[in-house]
Amino acid sequence: MSKNITSVLHETRSFGPSDEFRKKAKISSVEEYQKLYRQSLDEPDKFWGDIANELHWFKSWDKTVDWNEPFVKWFVGGKTNPSYNALDYQIEQGRGDKVAFLFEGEPGDSKEITYTEMLIKVSKLANALKYRGIAKGDRVAIYMPMIPEAVIAMLACARIGATHSVVFGGFSAQALADRINDAEAKAVITADGGYRRGGVLPLKPAVDEALKICSSVDTVIVVERANNPIDMRKGRDFWYHDLVNNASDYCPAEELDSEHPLFILYTSGSTGTPKGVLHTVGGYQTYTYLTNKYVFDQKEEDVFWCTADVGWVTGHSYIAYGPMFNGVTQVIYEGTPNTPHFGRFWELVEKYKVNIFYTAPTAIRAFMKWGNEHVEKFDLSSLRLLGTVGEPINPEAWIWYREMIGKNNCPIVDTWWQTETGGIMLTTLPGAHDAKPGSAGLPFFGVEAAIVNAQAEELEDNEGGFLVIKRPWPSMIRTVYGDDERYKQTYFGEIPHVYFAGDGARRDEDGYYWIMGRVDDVVNVSGHRLGTMEVESALVAHSLVAEAAVVSRPDSLTGEAIVAFVSLEGGKEGSDDLVKELRDHVTKEIGAIAKPAEIRFSDALPKTRSGKIMRRLLRSIASGEEVKGDISTLEDKSVVEKLLKQAKIQK
Ligand code: PRX
């Protein structure tokens, strides 16, 4: 963990909501925010109890929060079900005929699904899962394109109390197998394939490949989507349509304990294999409900579009759950933003009259690069609120987003959170706060954030340090699946008595937080988290690679890009063909998102005398910066000279 963090970004502009926005907003002044914020910290039982009661409970809880550091329980003794709250409870409130999803496939097919239709679809699949012997407490892997059945699968699992583990469709067979094995999933819900970038991305073949090394799975349910040829294994593989056609259309929701495991979602850390972040029912549902309501200022008539994939936590909290608990109408789009043309997203904003649009900075930078003409062709006047998530947004992209997409008329919420936090932790509230380009804003209700040094001492305003959370919140990670010790070490082991998950930040004199990025060995490529260790182990698994060190360098499009330094077995020389082979190899081991942008060969890597690779040096070399700081611990100084010389030649 780096010790000194210097903040370099000094942005002084700020933008408040229009009077019109403010007037209609759910929270419309700083004073109102402060009052509720104070209440959330001073009277957490009352605050969270009232919020939790805005959703349905089969049985109320005995205790609001039970904190036994680092383990937390919320709404202890209560019984509820997120699938009930997402569907039945919405229908009870008169939203049965309201559209839940406006789906648009990449080839242009589209359909609408109401809340009542969702309940029937979810019930049918839940009954099909039961028929296949899946019961409360079992784990189910979901490996899907961005189609409504992905959400249906999640809610069907939740309905019967099976814990879902969604694996992003871009991950490889190997990565899928690792996740299935870690969770010992009994079933996989997948599709033949999905439409992406103008072609078909096959999924079922990757499941077949993965299952060669997974013994826990005895059921595979396959949605027919892209009609690509696939194999179906008798007795194990079932067509989704066959199972649901035979299933009854109502399945009562299980009465789940508030701390029942709702889902596992794997994410990267600085060490070891990806961690299975575990979230439970009651706290997660309460927090995603509330954040969705206030951060996006959800109105009954709004059309909300979060462009994330359900394979990431954003797609869990702000597609499958939070908006459903608020009875929102959402757009789901299967494809990429540049297929079949560069204006595809804006075409959909116009078509579906989207009011609230939530995306990632990496996408915004791509839109900027593609050119304004693709935006200007479409009518974006329905938009009233914009959001970003996943990585720091550079002020230039923020301003472009405000001007080109928001037409200077939409507040922007920059939301900081993590897979582990379950929901948005830092943000501005759009009707209450001014936004500052590049700042994630202020703590959300119940979030006691601070900037500290390694001894947990709080730092002065504008001093860079570690961003920590000082008390538990409802949607906090409960544990690393199957590994309480790793949970404790990772999140509470480094800085005493606070939750710390790897980001550096500073807080300015107005209390706004400015995220400076990860301070551990996690890289953030296009808003997707990857551990450098994972990429390194993928590289060394190749027979020609002796050693590999992976670092990141800044990239104007993807935020960060992966640079791999590789030394080969037996002093062999690298070549362009080998670069390609290694990049393909990483794609096969992890997925295309982990493919190094650059591979540099070197006969040795810079190490300390105790044999540790000096990544700091490699980071400077990869970024083309001057190598500064103490290199006295370096074992062989000539290695650095060679790497620098090589870098010059490559330039
Ligand atoms: O470094 C922070 C960055 O993304 C990390 C969390 O990644 P993940 O668990 O994949 O979740 C991403 C979606 C919630 C954080 O540790 N990050 C996320 N949002 C922001 C951000 N960095 C700066 N600003 C943000 N708004």
XYZ file of C-alpha atoms and ligand atoms in Angstrom, residues 267 313-314 389-392 414-420 503 515 518 524 529, ligand 1:
45
model
C -14.562 -9.271 -7.820
C -22.649 -4.934 -9.341
C -24.162 -1.847 -10.988
C -20.112 5.255 -11.968
C -17.142 2.954 -11.990
C -14.053 5.139 -12.129
C -12.996 8.722 -11.640
C -21.050 11.032 -9.913
C -21.612 7.990 -7.715
C -18.768 6.293 -5.880
C -19.272 2.783 -4.601
C -17.976 -0.764 -4.940
C -19.120 -4.350 -5.337
C -18.536 -4.665 -1.612
C -9.250 3.766 -2.741
C -11.463 9.900 -5.523
C -6.934 2.533 -6.207
C -9.629 -0.333 -13.397
C -11.914 -4.179 -11.782
O -11.788 2.602 -7.438
C -13.164 2.782 -7.259
C -13.856 2.770 -8.605
O -14.293 1.441 -8.805
C -13.947 0.631 -7.686
C -15.020 -0.383 -7.420
O -15.120 -1.227 -8.509
P -16.295 -2.284 -8.581
O -16.357 -3.045 -7.314
O -16.122 -3.056 -9.833
O -17.615 -1.434 -8.660
C -17.790 -0.521 -9.710
C -19.212 -0.033 -9.737
C -19.759 0.404 -8.449
C -13.778 1.598 -6.559
O -12.970 1.052 -5.536
N -15.007 3.673 -8.641
C -16.309 3.339 -8.630
N -17.085 4.428 -8.756
C -16.264 5.492 -8.817
C -14.937 5.005 -8.741
N -13.881 5.842 -8.758
C -14.134 7.156 -8.844
N -15.361 7.686 -8.946
C -16.458 6.906 -8.941
N -17.668 7.451 -9.056
